[in-house]
Amino acid sequence: MDWETIRTELGGIYGQTVLREMGEIIRLYDFYDGRGQDWPVNGQLDYIPTRKKTNLVKKLIKSEARFLFGKTPEISLYSPGQEQCDMELWQKYLGDTLIRNRWGDKLIKAARDCFIGKRVALRLWVEEDHIAMGFRPSLEFVYEPEEDDAEKIKKIIFFYHLNQDCVPSKQRIWRQKYTMVNGRCILNEGIYDGSGHLMEEKYHNYDTGLSFIPAYVIVNDGLTGDLMGESDVAELRDNQEVYNRLCSDDIDALKFHMFPQRVAVDASPQSLQNMVIAPGALVDLQTDPSIQSGQASMQTLESQFGYDARLEHTLSRIKEDMYNVLSVPDVGTQQIQGSVYSGKAIKALYWDLICRCEEKWTVWEPALVWMAKNILKMAAQMGWIPSLQTDYQVHVEHCYPIPDDEEEERLNDLKEVESGVRSVSSYQEKWGILPGRDGEKTIEPEPADKLKEEG
């Protein structure tokens, strides 16, 4: 999408801010991939300096996203006033739709994009026989909120390049624009060139029949009213640059120590020219006859500066700072060697990261609740499931890849079944309790009191 179109669509200071920020986001992605971690070297030196990049930023961003969504969240529906069979029908349709869309894979990748590019957009649209969902990174959409509510979308435009061509007239950009007009969602979609000229129109002022824009913008961190968000990569950038340079300097220093300088004193030029540096070679070192009372000698010049401990301490401190920024514990094999941790101990070890992820959930959970409700609403509008005639609640369970104590988790799930928050079928599916062969009978879960007695 060309810059002029973005400036026209958004307008004002906000549009100019979006344009400036896109360049910054491109640099953040380059840094995450490692391309943006290069630094200039002095070309006047008599050796080629090492440029070694250890991409800790990518490792930490992946670790953060993996912990948040590596174990796919469970979404369940609950309504005290609705027939259980209807709720199970809607629950099954929602689950099948999410599985068909491979939403677990999309979710964890969207988290990475959000942590790098400050925000992502969750999209819903209608395919031939199902509701589709997906995420778009911040470089592939721009949006404008309502004047009186920054959380409501007034306009959103999705776009991406269909080809890679330097000539604007030969570029092809897919563009999809949703706007709210008199309470109706209007769609315009087409193919444009790099100058913003329409090449192929697919939809023009098309009334989708929706009373909302089928998109939800998830903003990473930020302050009240922040439409841009914050990047986790930006917080790690300075430490990553210092870490790379120190590691590179260490390699160069090691090379110099492996090949120390040789110093010849009072040696004749001819003997130096004939000298062979090789294992076991005989050196015929002769004194320069022009020097009176001279005595030829040779020695190696080595640095006596011991920096190993200082370097290791500095690198460890930088690495620790980077882990602490994202609250990711550094629990590699070396750190936990010889230790055995229970589920509760591991949970305590990851407590800071759990708290950070719970903070992330304050933004992600409303988005997933919105997604679940509108998938059902759009499916009912298409006539694929019965319309929802009553209020219901969407429960999103935060699942972290921590080996919890299974018995305690099972007791908690039973309490949810007894209170009506979790359905019996959901409990049976989670714990591998199969229904009867006729497909109608179900195995009732054991009472919580009985499990306690057996435990």
PDB file of C-alpha atoms in Angstrom, residues 215-412:
ATOM      1  CA  ALA A 215     -11.732  -7.334  13.132  1.00  0.00           C
ATOM      2  CA  TYR A 216     -10.183  -6.796  16.561  1.00  0.00           C
ATOM      3  CA  VAL A 217      -6.874  -4.995  17.153  1.00  0.00           C
ATOM      4  CA  ILE A 218      -4.682  -6.407  19.937  1.00  0.00           C
ATOM      5  CA  VAL A 219      -2.201  -3.822  21.250  1.00  0.00           C
ATOM      6  CA  ASN A 220       0.925  -4.978  23.102  1.00  0.00           C
ATOM      7  CA  ASP A 221       1.408  -3.175  26.449  1.00  0.00           C
ATOM      8  CA  GLY A 222       1.333   0.632  26.164  1.00  0.00           C
ATOM      9  CA  LEU A 223      -0.525   3.228  28.219  1.00  0.00           C
ATOM     10  CA  THR A 224      -4.138   4.372  28.400  1.00  0.00           C
ATOM     11  CA  GLY A 225      -5.425   5.354  24.963  1.00  0.00           C
ATOM     12  CA  ASP A 226      -2.279   4.080  23.228  1.00  0.00           C
ATOM     13  CA  LEU A 227      -3.203   2.974  19.696  1.00  0.00           C
ATOM     14  CA  MET A 228       0.324   1.894  18.736  1.00  0.00           C
ATOM     15  CA  GLY A 229       1.566  -0.362  21.514  1.00  0.00           C
ATOM     16  CA  GLU A 230       5.114  -1.211  22.536  1.00  0.00           C
ATOM     17  CA  SER A 231       7.661  -3.646  21.129  1.00  0.00           C
ATOM     18  CA  ASP A 232       9.463  -6.147  23.341  1.00  0.00           C
ATOM     19  CA  VAL A 233      12.303  -6.203  20.800  1.00  0.00           C
ATOM     20  CA  ALA A 234      12.978  -2.492  21.350  1.00  0.00           C
ATOM     21  CA  GLU A 235      13.608  -3.157  25.055  1.00  0.00           C
ATOM     22  CA  LEU A 236      16.204  -5.819  24.237  1.00  0.00           C
ATOM     23  CA  ARG A 237      17.991  -4.061  21.383  1.00  0.00           C
ATOM     24  CA  ASP A 238      20.722  -2.189  23.281  1.00  0.00           C
ATOM     25  CA  ASN A 239      21.792  -5.210  25.327  1.00  0.00           C
ATOM     26  CA  GLN A 240      21.827  -7.410  22.224  1.00  0.00           C
ATOM     27  CA  GLU A 241      24.125  -5.011  20.375  1.00  0.00           C
ATOM     28  CA  VAL A 242      26.602  -4.845  23.267  1.00  0.00           C
ATOM     29  CA  TYR A 243      26.513  -8.635  23.678  1.00  0.00           C
ATOM     30  CA  ASN A 244      27.303  -9.229  19.997  1.00  0.00           C
ATOM     31  CA  ARG A 245      30.210  -6.785  19.971  1.00  0.00           C
ATOM     32  CA  LEU A 246      31.770  -8.196  23.132  1.00  0.00           C
ATOM     33  CA  CYS A 247      31.564 -11.749  21.781  1.00  0.00           C
ATOM     34  CA  SER A 248      33.151 -10.618  18.515  1.00  0.00           C
ATOM     35  CA  ASP A 249      35.953  -8.750  20.283  1.00  0.00           C
ATOM     36  CA  ASP A 250      36.602 -11.826  22.405  1.00  0.00           C
ATOM     37  CA  ILE A 251      37.074 -13.960  19.279  1.00  0.00           C
ATOM     38  CA  ASP A 252      39.508 -11.419  17.815  1.00  0.00           C
ATOM     39  CA  ALA A 253      41.447 -11.280  21.082  1.00  0.00           C
ATOM     40  CA  LEU A 254      41.654 -15.073  21.119  1.00  0.00           C
ATOM     41  CA  LYS A 255      43.088 -15.054  17.600  1.00  0.00           C
ATOM     42  CA  PHE A 256      45.766 -12.554  18.589  1.00  0.00           C
ATOM     43  CA  HIS A 257      46.748 -14.668  21.596  1.00  0.00           C
ATOM     44  CA  MET A 258      46.913 -17.801  19.448  1.00  0.00           C
ATOM     45  CA  PHE A 259      49.324 -16.074  17.050  1.00  0.00           C
ATOM     46  CA  PRO A 260      51.534 -13.813  19.196  1.00  0.00           C
ATOM     47  CA  GLN A 261      53.983 -11.333  17.679  1.00  0.00           C
ATOM     48  CA  ARG A 262      57.609 -12.408  17.330  1.00  0.00           C
ATOM     49  CA  VAL A 263      60.307  -9.871  18.153  1.00  0.00           C
ATOM     50  CA  ALA A 264      63.861 -10.185  16.832  1.00  0.00           C
ATOM     51  CA  VAL A 265      66.630  -8.114  18.454  1.00  0.00           C
ATOM     52  CA  ASP A 266      69.978  -7.389  16.735  1.00  0.00           C
ATOM     53  CA  ALA A 267      69.237 -10.009  14.057  1.00  0.00           C
ATOM     54  CA  SER A 268      70.591  -9.644  10.533  1.00  0.00           C
ATOM     55  CA  PRO A 269      68.039  -8.895   7.788  1.00  0.00           C
ATOM     56  CA  GLN A 270      69.242 -11.869   5.736  1.00  0.00           C
ATOM     57  CA  SER A 271      68.654 -14.387   8.524  1.00  0.00           C
ATOM     58  CA  LEU A 272      65.166 -12.982   9.087  1.00  0.00           C
ATOM     59  CA  GLN A 273      64.325 -13.317   5.392  1.00  0.00           C
ATOM     60  CA  ASN A 274      65.438 -16.956   5.365  1.00  0.00           C
ATOM     61  CA  MET A 275      63.565 -17.799   8.558  1.00  0.00           C
ATOM     62  CA  VAL A 276      60.857 -20.465   8.252  1.00  0.00           C
ATOM     63  CA  ILE A 277      57.982 -20.492  10.770  1.00  0.00           C
ATOM     64  CA  ALA A 278      56.876 -24.115  11.008  1.00  0.00           C
ATOM     65  CA  PRO A 279      56.664 -26.867  13.646  1.00  0.00           C
ATOM     66  CA  GLY A 280      60.166 -28.238  14.350  1.00  0.00           C
ATOM     67  CA  ALA A 281      61.852 -25.762  11.992  1.00  0.00           C
ATOM     68  CA  LEU A 282      65.487 -24.827  12.713  1.00  0.00           C
ATOM     69  CA  VAL A 283      66.094 -21.100  13.038  1.00  0.00           C
ATOM     70  CA  ASP A 284      69.544 -19.881  11.945  1.00  0.00           C
ATOM     71  CA  LEU A 285      69.445 -16.574  13.771  1.00  0.00           C
ATOM     72  CA  GLN A 286      72.562 -14.478  13.071  1.00  0.00           C
ATOM     73  CA  THR A 287      73.656 -11.225  14.628  1.00  0.00           C
ATOM     74  CA  ASP A 288      73.705  -8.162  12.418  1.00  0.00           C
ATOM     75  CA  PRO A 289      77.442  -7.502  11.769  1.00  0.00           C
ATOM     76  CA  SER A 290      76.829  -3.762  11.607  1.00  0.00           C
ATOM     77  CA  ILE A 291      75.941  -3.723  15.299  1.00  0.00           C
ATOM     78  CA  GLN A 292      78.895  -3.646  17.671  1.00  0.00           C
ATOM     79  CA  SER A 293      78.719  -5.925  20.703  1.00  0.00           C
ATOM     80  CA  GLY A 294      75.281  -7.067  19.572  1.00  0.00           C
ATOM     81  CA  GLN A 295      73.757 -10.441  20.297  1.00  0.00           C
ATOM     82  CA  ALA A 296      70.834 -11.678  18.199  1.00  0.00           C
ATOM     83  CA  SER A 297      67.834 -12.922  20.144  1.00  0.00           C
ATOM     84  CA  MET A 298      64.159 -13.677  19.507  1.00  0.00           C
ATOM     85  CA  GLN A 299      61.125 -13.738  21.747  1.00  0.00           C
ATOM     86  CA  THR A 300      57.323 -13.633  21.512  1.00  0.00           C
ATOM     87  CA  LEU A 301      55.303 -10.631  22.619  1.00  0.00           C
ATOM     88  CA  GLU A 302      52.174 -11.713  24.479  1.00  0.00           C
ATOM     89  CA  SER A 303      49.626  -9.701  26.392  1.00  0.00           C
ATOM     90  CA  GLN A 304      49.551 -10.303  30.137  1.00  0.00           C
ATOM     91  CA  PHE A 305      46.062  -8.854  30.490  1.00  0.00           C
ATOM     92  CA  GLY A 306      43.707 -11.482  31.940  1.00  0.00           C
ATOM     93  CA  TYR A 307      40.179 -10.626  30.945  1.00  0.00           C
ATOM     94  CA  ASP A 308      38.424 -14.018  30.982  1.00  0.00           C
ATOM     95  CA  ALA A 309      36.646 -13.596  34.307  1.00  0.00           C
ATOM     96  CA  ARG A 310      35.694  -9.981  33.591  1.00  0.00           C
ATOM     97  CA  LEU A 311      34.327 -10.884  30.150  1.00  0.00           C
ATOM     98  CA  GLU A 312      32.299 -13.829  31.434  1.00  0.00           C
ATOM     99  CA  HIS A 313      30.872 -11.678  34.213  1.00  0.00           C
ATOM    100  CA  THR A 314      29.903  -8.912  31.783  1.00  0.00           C
ATOM    101  CA  LEU A 315      28.328 -11.290  29.263  1.00  0.00           C
ATOM    102  CA  SER A 316      26.414 -13.084  32.017  1.00  0.00           C
ATOM    103  CA  ARG A 317      25.157  -9.789  33.397  1.00  0.00           C
ATOM    104  CA  ILE A 318      23.970  -8.606  29.959  1.00  0.00           C
ATOM    105  CA  LYS A 319      22.255 -11.933  29.309  1.00  0.00           C
ATOM    106  CA  GLU A 320      20.615 -11.845  32.726  1.00  0.00           C
ATOM    107  CA  ASP A 321      19.331  -8.324  32.038  1.00  0.00           C
ATOM    108  CA  MET A 322      17.760  -9.484  28.779  1.00  0.00           C
ATOM    109  CA  TYR A 323      16.035 -12.409  30.470  1.00  0.00           C
ATOM    110  CA  ASN A 324      14.820 -10.155  33.280  1.00  0.00           C
ATOM    111  CA  VAL A 325      13.328  -7.628  30.845  1.00  0.00           C
ATOM    112  CA  LEU A 326      10.859 -10.272  29.635  1.00  0.00           C
ATOM    113  CA  SER A 327      10.673 -12.080  33.008  1.00  0.00           C
ATOM    114  CA  VAL A 328      11.870 -15.292  31.324  1.00  0.00           C
ATOM    115  CA  PRO A 329      13.812 -17.522  33.752  1.00  0.00           C
ATOM    116  CA  ASP A 330      17.188 -18.749  32.542  1.00  0.00           C
ATOM    117  CA  VAL A 331      16.678 -22.425  33.337  1.00  0.00           C
ATOM    118  CA  GLY A 332      18.886 -24.263  30.894  1.00  0.00           C
ATOM    119  CA  THR A 333      20.259 -27.751  31.444  1.00  0.00           C
ATOM    120  CA  GLN A 334      23.334 -26.393  33.199  1.00  0.00           C
ATOM    121  CA  GLN A 335      21.303 -24.344  35.687  1.00  0.00           C
ATOM    122  CA  ILE A 336      19.013 -27.192  36.797  1.00  0.00           C
ATOM    123  CA  GLN A 337      21.469 -30.076  36.511  1.00  0.00           C
ATOM    124  CA  GLY A 338      21.123 -32.503  39.398  1.00  0.00           C
ATOM    125  CA  SER A 339      17.868 -30.960  40.640  1.00  0.00           C
ATOM    126  CA  VAL A 340      14.389 -32.465  40.681  1.00  0.00           C
ATOM    127  CA  TYR A 341      11.470 -30.033  40.707  1.00  0.00           C
ATOM    128  CA  SER A 342       7.843 -30.720  41.479  1.00  0.00           C
ATOM    129  CA  GLY A 343       5.040 -29.028  39.579  1.00  0.00           C
ATOM    130  CA  LYS A 344       4.700 -26.406  42.312  1.00  0.00           C
ATOM    131  CA  ALA A 345       8.449 -25.727  42.367  1.00  0.00           C
ATOM    132  CA  ILE A 346       8.540 -25.208  38.602  1.00  0.00           C
ATOM    133  CA  LYS A 347       5.521 -22.932  38.884  1.00  0.00           C
ATOM    134  CA  ALA A 348       7.373 -20.861  41.486  1.00  0.00           C
ATOM    135  CA  LEU A 349      10.403 -20.741  39.190  1.00  0.00           C
ATOM    136  CA  TYR A 350       8.238 -19.360  36.381  1.00  0.00           C
ATOM    137  CA  TRP A 351       6.122 -17.129  38.613  1.00  0.00           C
ATOM    138  CA  ASP A 352       7.402 -13.808  37.205  1.00  0.00           C
ATOM    139  CA  LEU A 353       6.753 -15.017  33.655  1.00  0.00           C
ATOM    140  CA  ILE A 354       3.283 -16.235  34.663  1.00  0.00           C
ATOM    141  CA  CYS A 355       2.503 -12.778  36.075  1.00  0.00           C
ATOM    142  CA  ARG A 356       3.755 -11.165  32.870  1.00  0.00           C
ATOM    143  CA  CYS A 357       1.601 -13.505  30.771  1.00  0.00           C
ATOM    144  CA  GLU A 358      -1.444 -12.780  32.934  1.00  0.00           C
ATOM    145  CA  GLU A 359      -0.850  -9.111  32.147  1.00  0.00           C
ATOM    146  CA  LYS A 360      -0.775 -10.002  28.441  1.00  0.00           C
ATOM    147  CA  TRP A 361      -4.027 -11.911  28.923  1.00  0.00           C
ATOM    148  CA  THR A 362      -5.849  -8.728  29.937  1.00  0.00           C
ATOM    149  CA  VAL A 363      -5.641  -7.787  26.240  1.00  0.00           C
ATOM    150  CA  TRP A 364      -5.741 -11.210  24.599  1.00  0.00           C
ATOM    151  CA  GLU A 365      -8.677 -12.681  26.531  1.00  0.00           C
ATOM    152  CA  PRO A 366     -11.243 -10.036  25.440  1.00  0.00           C
ATOM    153  CA  ALA A 367     -10.063 -10.588  21.855  1.00  0.00           C
ATOM    154  CA  LEU A 368     -10.611 -14.357  22.058  1.00  0.00           C
ATOM    155  CA  VAL A 369     -14.008 -13.887  23.730  1.00  0.00           C
ATOM    156  CA  TRP A 370     -14.937 -11.477  20.920  1.00  0.00           C
ATOM    157  CA  MET A 371     -13.739 -14.039  18.377  1.00  0.00           C
ATOM    158  CA  ALA A 372     -15.780 -16.904  19.855  1.00  0.00           C
ATOM    159  CA  LYS A 373     -18.998 -14.886  20.114  1.00  0.00           C
ATOM    160  CA  ASN A 374     -18.765 -13.480  16.608  1.00  0.00           C
ATOM    161  CA  ILE A 375     -17.887 -16.817  15.016  1.00  0.00           C
ATOM    162  CA  LEU A 376     -21.171 -18.138  16.435  1.00  0.00           C
ATOM    163  CA  LYS A 377     -23.044 -14.974  15.477  1.00  0.00           C
ATOM    164  CA  MET A 378     -21.806 -15.070  11.875  1.00  0.00           C
ATOM    165  CA  ALA A 379     -22.462 -18.821  11.583  1.00  0.00           C
ATOM    166  CA  ALA A 380     -26.021 -18.332  12.856  1.00  0.00           C
ATOM    167  CA  GLN A 381     -26.502 -15.499  10.371  1.00  0.00           C
ATOM    168  CA  MET A 382     -25.409 -17.863   7.581  1.00  0.00           C
ATOM    169  CA  GLY A 383     -27.904 -20.479   8.819  1.00  0.00           C
ATOM    170  CA  TRP A 384     -25.261 -23.072   9.722  1.00  0.00           C
ATOM    171  CA  ILE A 385     -26.288 -23.279  13.409  1.00  0.00           C
ATOM    172  CA  PRO A 386     -29.419 -22.257  15.342  1.00  0.00           C
ATOM    173  CA  SER A 387     -29.573 -18.644  16.476  1.00  0.00           C
ATOM    174  CA  LEU A 388     -28.564 -17.941  20.064  1.00  0.00           C
ATOM    175  CA  GLN A 389     -31.693 -16.808  21.880  1.00  0.00           C
ATOM    176  CA  THR A 390     -30.180 -16.216  25.306  1.00  0.00           C
ATOM    177  CA  ASP A 391     -27.187 -14.633  26.973  1.00  0.00           C
ATOM    178  CA  TYR A 392     -24.196 -16.856  27.521  1.00  0.00           C
ATOM    179  CA  GLN A 393     -20.652 -16.550  28.784  1.00  0.00           C
ATOM    180  CA  VAL A 394     -17.383 -17.471  27.112  1.00  0.00           C
ATOM    181  CA  HIS A 395     -14.710 -18.845  29.405  1.00  0.00           C
ATOM    182  CA  VAL A 396     -11.074 -18.816  28.246  1.00  0.00           C
ATOM    183  CA  GLU A 397      -8.783 -21.032  30.286  1.00  0.00           C
ATOM    184  CA  HIS A 398      -5.180 -19.849  30.494  1.00  0.00           C
ATOM    185  CA  CYS A 399      -3.042 -22.920  29.869  1.00  0.00           C
ATOM    186  CA  TYR A 400       0.686 -22.795  30.581  1.00  0.00           C
ATOM    187  CA  PRO A 401       3.100 -25.632  29.679  1.00  0.00           C
ATOM    188  CA  ILE A 402       3.962 -26.376  33.309  1.00  0.00           C
ATOM    189  CA  PRO A 403       3.721 -29.951  34.660  1.00  0.00           C
ATOM    190  CA  ASP A 404       1.147 -29.284  37.383  1.00  0.00           C
ATOM    191  CA  ASP A 405       0.249 -31.918  39.934  1.00  0.00           C
ATOM    192  CA  GLU A 406      -2.378 -33.875  37.997  1.00  0.00           C
ATOM    193  CA  GLU A 407      -4.526 -34.927  40.940  1.00  0.00           C
ATOM    194  CA  GLU A 408      -4.933 -31.365  42.162  1.00  0.00           C
ATOM    195  CA  GLU A 409      -5.853 -30.204  38.657  1.00  0.00           C
ATOM    196  CA  ARG A 410      -8.441 -32.966  38.347  1.00  0.00           C
ATOM    197  CA  LEU A 411     -10.064 -31.976  41.631  1.00  0.00           C
ATOM    198  CA  ASN A 412     -10.256 -28.369  40.465  1.00  0.00           C
TER     199      ASN A 412
END
